[in-house]
Tab-separated table of C-alpha atoms in Angstrom:
chain	number	residue	atom	x	y	z
A	64	GLN	CA	0.004	-0.069	0.015
A	65	ILE	CA	1.422	3.393	-1.321
A	66	THR	CA	1.263	6.491	1.030
A	67	LEU	CA	2.593	9.464	1.421
A	68	LYS	CA	1.939	12.457	4.004
A	69	GLU	CA	3.184	16.053	3.969
A	70	SER	CA	4.395	18.272	6.568
A	71	GLY	CA	5.848	21.472	7.608
A	72	PRO	CA	4.810	24.847	9.049
A	73	THR	CA	1.261	25.935	8.520
A	74	LEU	CA	2.154	29.707	8.414
A	75	VAL	CA	5.112	31.540	6.787
A	76	LYS	CA	5.773	35.161	6.691
A	77	PRO	CA	6.765	37.032	3.632
A	78	THR	CA	10.397	36.915	2.224
A	79	GLN	CA	10.929	33.548	4.153
A	80	THR	CA	11.861	30.023	3.142
A	81	LEU	CA	9.077	27.499	3.088
A	82	THR	CA	10.645	23.858	3.672
A	83	LEU	CA	8.130	21.016	3.213
A	84	THR	CA	8.654	17.012	3.590
A	85	CYS	CA	7.122	13.973	1.887
A	86	THR	CA	7.353	10.970	3.913
A	87	PHE	CA	6.265	7.993	2.079
A	88	SER	CA	5.941	4.326	2.466
A	89	GLY	CA	4.866	1.623	0.025
A	90	PHE	CA	7.754	1.838	-2.494
A	91	SER	CA	11.367	2.872	-2.835
A	92	LEU	CA	12.717	6.039	-4.630
A	93	SER	CA	15.849	3.725	-5.467
A	94	THR	CA	13.404	1.919	-7.706
A	95	SER	CA	14.186	2.426	-11.804
A	96	GLY	CA	11.204	4.753	-13.258
A	97	VAL	CA	9.772	6.003	-9.794
A	98	GLY	CA	9.452	9.487	-8.699
A	99	VAL	CA	8.008	11.847	-6.408
A	100	GLY	CA	6.080	15.402	-7.163
A	101	TRP	CA	4.830	18.401	-5.601
A	102	ILE	CA	1.817	20.016	-6.327
A	103	ARG	CA	0.167	23.127	-5.217
A	104	GLN	CA	-3.439	24.573	-5.048
A	105	PRO	CA	-4.271	28.024	-4.115
A	106	PRO	CA	-7.799	27.922	-2.332
A	107	GLY	CA	-10.519	27.725	-4.890
A	108	LYS	CA	-8.101	27.476	-7.841
A	109	ALA	CA	-6.577	24.831	-9.946
A	110	LEU	CA	-4.011	22.594	-9.348
A	111	GLU	CA	-0.429	23.942	-10.046
A	112	TRP	CA	2.697	21.436	-10.631
A	113	LEU	CA	5.938	22.548	-9.143
A	114	ALA	CA	8.739	20.167	-9.193
A	115	LEU	CA	9.582	16.563	-9.477
A	116	ILE	CA	12.681	14.228	-8.360
A	117	TYR	CA	13.026	11.033	-9.699
A	118	TRP	CA	14.982	7.551	-8.604
A	119	ASN	CA	18.179	8.474	-10.473
A	120	ASP	CA	18.371	11.902	-8.825
A	121	ASP	CA	16.894	13.519	-11.873
A	122	LYS	CA	15.209	16.919	-10.906
A	123	ARG	CA	12.449	18.991	-12.774
A	124	TYR	CA	10.954	22.096	-12.252
A	125	SER	CA	7.885	24.040	-13.221
A	126	PRO	CA	9.795	26.751	-15.612
A	127	SER	CA	7.879	29.583	-13.862
A	128	LEU	CA	9.180	28.787	-10.451
A	129	LYS	CA	12.261	27.232	-11.306
A	130	SER	CA	14.332	30.214	-9.709
A	131	ARG	CA	12.942	29.510	-6.182
A	132	LEU	CA	12.314	25.883	-5.747
A	133	THR	CA	14.791	22.916	-4.775
A	134	ILE	CA	13.922	19.500	-4.519
A	135	THR	CA	15.737	17.045	-2.922
A	136	LYS	CA	15.137	13.094	-1.602
A	137	ASP	CA	16.837	11.110	1.352
A	138	THR	CA	16.185	7.596	-0.309
A	139	SER	CA	16.882	5.749	3.163
A	140	GLU	CA	14.359	7.814	5.396
A	141	ASN	CA	11.764	7.399	2.324
A	142	GLN	CA	11.414	11.432	2.288
A	143	VAL	CA	11.334	13.816	-0.258
A	144	VAL	CA	11.841	17.650	0.358
A	145	LEU	CA	10.791	20.979	-1.094
A	146	THR	CA	12.154	24.442	-0.753
A	147	MET	CA	10.526	27.482	-2.129
A	148	THR	CA	12.389	30.798	-1.346
A	149	ASN	CA	11.094	34.255	-1.009
A	150	MET	CA	7.258	33.457	-0.012
A	151	ASP	CA	4.893	35.720	-0.994
A	152	PRO	CA	1.199	35.953	0.089
A	153	VAL	CA	0.000	34.143	-3.446
A	154	ASP	CA	2.076	31.025	-2.588
A	155	THR	CA	-0.605	30.341	-0.196
A	156	ALA	CA	-2.191	26.601	-0.865
A	157	THR	CA	-2.500	23.504	-0.154
A	158	TYR	CA	0.922	21.728	-0.815
A	159	TYR	CA	0.622	18.284	-2.019
A	160	CYS	CA	3.428	15.413	-2.723
A	161	ALA	CA	2.429	12.631	-4.880
A	162	HIS	CA	4.156	9.471	-6.272
A	163	TRP	CA	5.209	9.852	-10.074
A	164	HIS	CA	4.449	6.655	-12.614
A	165	ARG	CA	6.317	6.606	-15.840
A	166	VAL	CA	5.660	3.037	-17.264
A	167	GLY	CA	2.516	2.806	-19.552
A	168	GLY	CA	1.855	6.496	-18.946
A	169	TYR	CA	3.233	9.380	-17.047
A	170	TYR	CA	1.021	10.509	-14.056
A	171	PHE	CA	0.500	10.772	-10.132
A	172	ALA	CA	-0.882	7.685	-9.247
A	173	TYR	CA	-1.308	8.339	-5.349
A	174	TRP	CA	-1.362	11.359	-3.518
A	175	GLY	CA	-0.866	12.684	0.026
A	176	GLN	CA	-3.660	14.421	1.839
A	177	GLY	CA	-1.942	18.173	1.308
A	178	ALA	CA	-0.888	20.561	3.373
A	179	LEU	CA	-2.332	23.922	3.709
A	180	VAL	CA	0.533	26.935	3.606
A	181	THR	CA	-0.409	30.397	4.911
A	182	VAL	CA	1.821	33.371	3.887
A	183	SER	CA	0.930	36.020	6.287
A	184	SER	CA	2.608	38.469	8.365
B	248	SER	CA	5.073	27.850	-21.852
B	249	TYR	CA	2.682	24.731	-23.020
B	250	GLU	CA	-1.109	25.582	-21.831
B	251	LEU	CA	-3.877	22.891	-21.426
B	252	THR	CA	-7.313	24.551	-21.738
B	253	GLN	CA	-10.674	23.464	-20.063
B	254	PRO	CA	-13.898	24.653	-20.031
B	255	PRO	CA	-14.758	25.809	-16.289
B	256	SER	CA	-17.918	24.338	-15.935
B	257	VAL	CA	-19.990	21.430	-17.603
B	258	SER	CA	-23.553	20.285	-16.427
B	259	VAL	CA	-25.066	17.259	-17.105
B	260	SER	CA	-28.499	15.194	-15.790
B	261	PRO	CA	-28.240	12.182	-13.783
B	262	GLY	CA	-28.004	9.338	-16.301
B	263	GLN	CA	-26.871	11.161	-19.165
B	264	THR	CA	-23.164	11.261	-20.735
B	265	ALA	CA	-21.010	14.087	-19.788
B	266	SER	CA	-17.682	15.430	-21.828
B	267	ILE	CA	-15.276	17.521	-20.572
B	268	THR	CA	-12.340	18.732	-23.108
B	269	CYS	CA	-8.821	19.311	-22.396
B	270	SER	CA	-7.219	21.388	-25.578
B	271	GLY	CA	-3.352	22.023	-26.101
B	272	ASP	CA	-1.085	22.129	-29.046
B	273	LYS	CA	-0.499	18.880	-30.210
B	274	LEU	CA	-2.059	17.319	-27.251
B	275	GLY	CA	-2.461	13.990	-29.000
B	276	ASN	CA	1.100	13.550	-29.106
B	277	LYS	CA	1.463	13.575	-25.582
B	278	TYR	CA	0.553	11.425	-22.578
B	279	THR	CA	-2.544	12.672	-20.938
B	280	CYS	CA	-4.416	11.806	-17.628
B	281	TRP	CA	-7.457	13.160	-15.581
B	282	TYR	CA	-7.986	13.344	-12.507
B	283	GLN	CA	-11.196	13.914	-10.246
B	284	GLN	CA	-11.128	16.009	-7.054
B	285	LYS	CA	-14.096	16.382	-4.537
B	286	PRO	CA	-14.077	18.997	-2.355
B	287	GLY	CA	-11.911	18.873	0.745
B	288	GLN	CA	-10.288	15.863	-1.035
B	289	SER	CA	-6.894	14.820	-2.417
B	290	PRO	CA	-7.251	14.539	-6.484
B	291	VAL	CA	-7.859	10.765	-7.311
B	292	LEU	CA	-6.460	9.405	-10.795
B	293	VAL	CA	-9.630	8.167	-13.158
B	294	ILE	CA	-7.972	7.851	-16.520
B	295	PHE	CA	-4.102	7.643	-17.361
B	296	ALA	CA	-2.423	6.845	-20.922
B	297	ASP	CA	-5.245	8.934	-22.442
B	298	THR	CA	-7.663	5.792	-22.120
B	299	LYS	CA	-6.810	3.595	-19.150
B	300	ARG	CA	-8.782	3.273	-16.305
B	301	PRO	CA	-7.019	2.509	-12.383
B	302	SER	CA	-8.289	-0.275	-10.812
B	303	GLY	CA	-11.632	0.644	-8.957
B	304	ILE	CA	-12.669	3.350	-11.269
B	305	PRO	CA	-15.990	2.659	-12.982
B	306	GLU	CA	-16.371	1.627	-16.151
B	307	ARG	CA	-18.640	4.524	-17.093
B	308	PHE	CA	-15.184	6.640	-17.129
B	309	SER	CA	-13.534	6.768	-20.499
B	310	GLY	CA	-11.065	8.737	-22.208
B	311	SER	CA	-9.734	9.796	-25.487
B	312	ASN	CA	-7.157	12.010	-27.057
B	313	SER	CA	-6.452	12.895	-30.762
B	314	GLY	CA	-5.104	15.893	-32.553
B	315	ASN	CA	-5.326	18.867	-30.240
B	316	THR	CA	-8.055	17.531	-27.805
B	317	ALA	CA	-8.499	14.984	-25.045
B	318	THR	CA	-11.886	14.171	-24.033
B	319	LEU	CA	-13.122	12.600	-20.545
B	320	THR	CA	-16.324	10.981	-20.903
B	321	ILE	CA	-18.694	9.684	-18.283
B	322	SER	CA	-21.523	7.566	-19.261
B	323	GLY	CA	-24.560	7.345	-17.140
B	324	THR	CA	-23.443	9.941	-14.835
B	325	GLN	CA	-24.371	9.894	-11.312
B	326	ALA	CA	-24.471	12.031	-8.401
B	327	MET	CA	-21.462	11.078	-6.983
B	328	ASP	CA	-19.708	12.100	-9.812
B	329	GLU	CA	-20.138	15.860	-9.333
B	330	ALA	CA	-16.374	16.902	-8.358
B	331	ASP	CA	-13.808	19.201	-10.431
B	332	TYR	CA	-11.958	17.234	-13.106
B	333	TYR	CA	-8.241	18.174	-14.304
B	334	CYS	CA	-6.400	16.841	-17.238
B	335	GLN	CA	-2.669	16.517	-16.900
B	336	ALA	CA	-0.214	16.108	-19.727
B	337	TRP	CA	3.551	15.264	-19.930
B	338	ASP	CA	5.939	14.964	-22.465
B	339	ILE	CA	10.045	15.390	-22.315
B	340	SER	CA	10.029	18.803	-23.171
B	341	THR	CA	7.241	20.410	-21.288
B	342	ASP	CA	7.307	18.054	-18.356
B	343	VAL	CA	4.307	18.149	-16.021
B	344	VAL	CA	1.428	20.487	-17.127
B	345	PHE	CA	-2.223	20.785	-15.734
B	346	GLY	CA	-5.208	22.021	-17.057
B	347	GLY	CA	-7.350	24.776	-15.612
B	348	GLY	CA	-9.937	22.266	-14.177
B	349	THR	CA	-13.773	21.925	-14.863
B	350	LYS	CA	-16.821	21.937	-12.472
B	351	LEU	CA	-19.021	19.214	-13.219
B	352	THR	CA	-22.408	19.636	-11.834
B	353	VAL	CA	-24.960	16.990	-12.204
B	354	LEU	CA	-28.315	18.640	-12.209
């Protein structure tokens, strides 16, 4: 059974750096073809892809946010960490991590419950 | 940057067929999938690789993708299908892209 869970601060101040951790079970990020991604959703708005990290440490970022994002993995701890710098109120959103599947299609097969992050002074 | 366009809303009567479109340049050349999201819940994959249904997804959900348009079709729509639906595409040049979402209302 694959599960993912996001953790991190619920409130950050403008200009601060956000660090979110995705802790997962039921799969290994050392298995060929596997990836973990981050997606966010502002209240009442659409999903927005942020970043992906693959089993081979290949990292992909949304072009519009690339300069602010860093994604890393700790395979031994089954964790993926996303950092986003220079937070702004418009970054207020629910942040999801999800298992990325790339065999027979390319999609997020399993999602975490999401973590609401509010950016406010 | 690559964009996917969905209608903001679609309405359907119970038992009828709902079609939700997703448009993008040469979308038929990319792998497309669909997610269902109900209020307060995480998205759930309902279609992947254009036409395939994950285990546990009812047969009334189907998908197609050709030219510039992918379509999610829900046959015999039920009240429980009322939700937001998002298309998502991937290819090696654009990575992951989501559509703007469509609110399906079952009247």
